[in-house]
Amino acid sequence: MALETRSSALRRGGHGNHASIEHGSTDTKETALTRNKLIRGLGLATVILAAAACQGTDAEVDDLRDRHSSDIPAHLAALPDAEVVQLDDDAIPRFVTGNLGRLATAAHVEKTDFGAVLSDIAPVFRADASELSLRRARIDEQGDQHFRFSQTKNGLPVIGAELVLHVRDGVIIAANGGARSDLPADELPSIELSDALGAARDSSEAADVFVEDEAPLAYYAARKRLALVYRVEVRGRLEDGTPVRDTVLVDAADGSIALRIPHIHTAKNRQVYTASNLPELPGFPVLPGTLVRSEGQAASSDTTVNVNYDWLGKTYDCYKNLFGRDSYNNAGAALVSTVHYDINYVNAYWDGTQMVFGDGDGVNSSSLAHSMDVTAHELTHAVTGSESNLTYSGESGGLNEAMSDIFGAVCEWYRDGQVVNGKTWIVGDEVWTPATPGDGLRYMANPAQDGESLDFYNSSAGSADVHLSSGIANLAFYLLSQGGTHPQGKSSVNVTGIGILKAARVFYKANVDILTSSASFLDAKNATVQAATQLGFTQAEIDAVAKAWDAVGVVPPPPPPATPLQNNVPLTNLSGNFEGAKYYTLDVPAGATNLVFTTSGGTGNVFMDVQFGWPSLGQACVPTGSGTSLTCTVSSIQAGTYYVMLLGFLPYSGVTLKGSFTAPAATTADLVINEIDYDTVGTDSSEYVEIYNPAGGAVSLSGCALVLVNGANGAVYSTVDLSPAGSLAAGQYLVVGASAVVVPAGAKRINVPTSTNILQNDTEGVALVCGSSVVDKLSYEGNVTAATIPGVGTVSLVEGTAFATADSNTLTRSLCRLPNGADTDNASVDWGTCSSLTPGAPN
């Protein structure tokens, strides 16, 4: 896994065909994303059920649907205090927090009985406790325990499948990962071993390719199945001299390449060797070379050996003093390094056992061994390999490479007395293009500066070279450390920096304790947020972690287009195709009860899935019934938007969908001032104030008044009694203005004589008062901070951040809430200037 250089020939000199070889896994992700738009929230069970609908009887389909849909909440029911933080593309949990049960650990961890807790937790992840075995246990600096479990299927390992439990004081506080047991898995290969070896050999672009004769079987999660694969070990060399040592996963069903896993990562027991610039020829290995300087020995006459020895020591000290880590394996492993590798070799790499540095060609680079951050970069590949073991391909490969860039910068910062400077964020600045000062391999503060690196996430990031996709996480780390916004303006998120040390602690903990080998960028976001939480950071710091990823586009997918439902108003004559998904939404207010969704009538067979919010964090209710007659009753009702998906088990038509709830009793506190026309330049005949009831029930206006305030002195200059209007029904408007103001049928009105000058010009304010309480208010131009209202007292009419407009003395000015009826108690968020309004109707 090469450090990777930036000229096109050198930068592409990593494992030649990464883009095309990884295309299979990229297709898998894109297919999953597309599929996700159709069946989000239902997972593989829906695919199986939909297929069964084509082939089985209605009774068989109903039985399958009832059994598979009912197990979703049943698994979470075993964990009543669980909160799902992240879902995968099939809406299967990837990260769950909360009180997930207690675990009593034995003095010797291998004797701990994990059976009971895994039996409760594993099914939430669609995993089978019997397929999980403890791979590693660790106690962190906070005293929390972290247990990593790997998966086997039919006695074979499942590559990239892991489940991690996080335990504090005997309580399981979180679990994450993916180790699904419900995916179909072949038990026998369809192609011969010889064919698999040939496919792996032919797929390599390396020279002098050598393939191991043995290739054990394993599983790899791909394309909605656990693919049975041959693990073929391939060796060779690239054109620039970089060795190749890959594990190639060959699909045992058809001979296709499922995944290529490179083990050469380019990029205080020290042992520095020299390869004496000897070329590495087949059958004549030069590594590690001749030992020149070991730990504690005097300096050599070779300057490169001595500089590299020093940088190895600084890297060891960086990890030891900042994170308490003893070498890359946290067990004192020797730091083995070879310098003077090959002739004019412009690269450095970690080969799984040691670091290797070329001397450069004097044009693209000088000796890579002279770079502090390159040395730390390569050693961090070893740390990652010992911990999360992020697969060096796709999104996890980009994260692997980013971890090395990040801790290269951290350890350079440590060497420089823990002082940040511009060079901190330039990878390889000490050695890259010696004739060009300030140049570097990559630019963490502005990844796009090199003309190639990614700095904003999209669904194709997993198909990019890992040295380019690393820019996404590199920039997230920079923003978390230093604060600010995206350097190219690709988002408006402003991140408050927490400093490089705290940011490093977050990413280190995520890499060591939380991330799994197949992690995506979204996994990394949630892992770092959880790391900051487990480290005891403040909420503001935890929020900064999330915002850093938001700023580089690592956010949940947007909701699908949906048709809104109105409370208790049926949508009729709905139709859809087999496996065709259609979405609907229902906004439910706080305090609502008796929330039920139903489908009825028509013909065919349909599945209804109801979820709260988007992306969904689990089903809101379990549908009962059959055919097109389904009922979904929500027991734990939340205020917000519910998403309803109708999925055709068979084509359906003529179906009616209804969502209904009992609205909470409405009060005057629900009322809002919704629109204001407060200056028509010299006349009051068109001026008005509109009041709106967005609640689910009628509100009496008895005892309510509209109070108008002079901004110059805070005194009330006019009061309009609203009691004559009686009450406002749900969704009804009241317009207070001159008789010339025209309102549509259904709106209420109170006329005010034009001579009353209902709305004075300039910096005035308005308040809706019911009894002795101010229900809603607005200072038109943000100036009325001390209004004196009889029966209420002195109040500010400025809500949140002031809504400020230009002086309106000579301008026609209309304001409205955007969207209609919105009220966050922050005027700059709720209000906007509006050029065309109809008083008494939605704006």
CSV table of C-alpha atoms in Angstrom, one decimal, residues 136 138-142 146 148 315-316 318-331 379-380 382-384 386-390 399 402-404 406-407 410-411 477 480 500-515 524 527-532 534-535 537 545 549:
chain,number,residue,atom,x,y,z
A,136,ARG,CA,-9.3,-9.4,20.4
A,138,ARG,CA,-8.6,-4.4,24.9
A,139,ILE,CA,-8.9,-2.1,27.9
A,140,ASP,CA,-8.5,1.6,26.9
A,141,GLU,CA,-7.1,4.5,28.9
A,142,GLN,CA,-10.6,5.2,30.3
A,146,HIS,CA,-13.6,-3.4,23.8
A,148,ARG,CA,-13.9,-7.7,18.7
A,315,THR,CA,7.3,8.3,15.8
A,316,TYR,CA,7.6,5.7,18.6
A,318,CYS,CA,4.6,10.2,19.5
A,319,TYR,CA,2.5,7.1,19.9
A,320,LYS,CA,3.9,6.3,23.3
A,321,ASN,CA,3.5,9.7,24.9
A,322,LEU,CA,0.3,10.8,23.2
A,323,PHE,CA,-1.6,7.4,23.3
A,324,GLY,CA,0.4,5.1,25.6
A,325,ARG,CA,1.2,2.8,22.7
A,326,ASP,CA,4.3,0.6,22.7
A,327,SER,CA,5.3,0.3,19.0
A,328,TYR,CA,2.9,-0.5,16.2
A,329,ASN,CA,1.6,-3.7,17.8
A,330,ASN,CA,1.4,-2.2,21.3
A,331,ALA,CA,3.7,-5.0,22.4
A,379,LEU,CA,4.3,3.0,10.6
A,380,THR,CA,0.7,4.0,11.0
A,382,ALA,CA,1.2,-1.1,10.8
A,383,VAL,CA,-0.8,0.3,13.6
A,384,THR,CA,-4.0,0.1,11.5
A,386,SER,CA,-2.8,-4.4,14.2
A,387,GLU,CA,-6.1,-2.7,15.1
A,388,SER,CA,-9.1,-2.0,12.8
A,389,ASN,CA,-7.2,-3.7,9.9
A,390,LEU,CA,-9.0,-1.5,7.4
A,399,LEU,CA,-9.8,5.5,5.5
A,402,ALA,CA,-6.1,8.8,5.6
A,403,MET,CA,-5.2,7.4,9.0
A,404,SER,CA,-1.6,7.2,7.9
A,406,ILE,CA,-3.4,12.0,9.7
A,407,PHE,CA,-0.9,10.5,12.2
A,410,VAL,CA,0.2,14.4,14.2
A,411,CYS,CA,3.7,13.0,14.8
A,477,PHE,CA,-9.5,15.8,10.5
A,480,LEU,CA,-11.9,19.2,13.4
A,500,ILE,CA,-5.0,18.7,17.0
A,501,LEU,CA,-4.4,16.7,20.1
A,502,LYS,CA,-8.1,16.1,20.9
A,503,ALA,CA,-8.8,15.4,17.2
A,504,ALA,CA,-6.0,12.9,17.2
A,505,ARG,CA,-7.3,11.2,20.3
A,506,VAL,CA,-10.7,10.8,18.6
A,507,PHE,CA,-9.3,9.3,15.4
A,508,TYR,CA,-6.9,7.1,17.3
A,509,LYS,CA,-9.6,5.6,19.5
A,510,ALA,CA,-11.9,5.1,16.5
A,511,ASN,CA,-9.1,3.2,14.7
A,512,VAL,CA,-8.1,1.1,17.7
A,513,ASP,CA,-11.4,0.4,19.4
A,514,ILE,CA,-14.4,0.9,17.1
A,515,LEU,CA,-13.8,0.8,13.3
A,524,ALA,CA,-15.9,6.5,10.3
A,527,ALA,CA,-17.1,5.8,15.0
A,528,THR,CA,-15.4,9.1,15.7
A,529,VAL,CA,-18.5,10.6,17.2
A,530,GLN,CA,-18.8,7.6,19.5
A,531,ALA,CA,-15.0,7.8,20.3
A,532,ALA,CA,-15.5,11.4,21.4
A,534,GLN,CA,-16.5,7.5,25.1
A,535,LEU,CA,-13.6,9.8,25.8
A,537,PHE,CA,-15.7,15.1,25.5
A,545,VAL,CA,-16.7,15.8,15.3
A,549,TRP,CA,-17.7,15.1,8.5
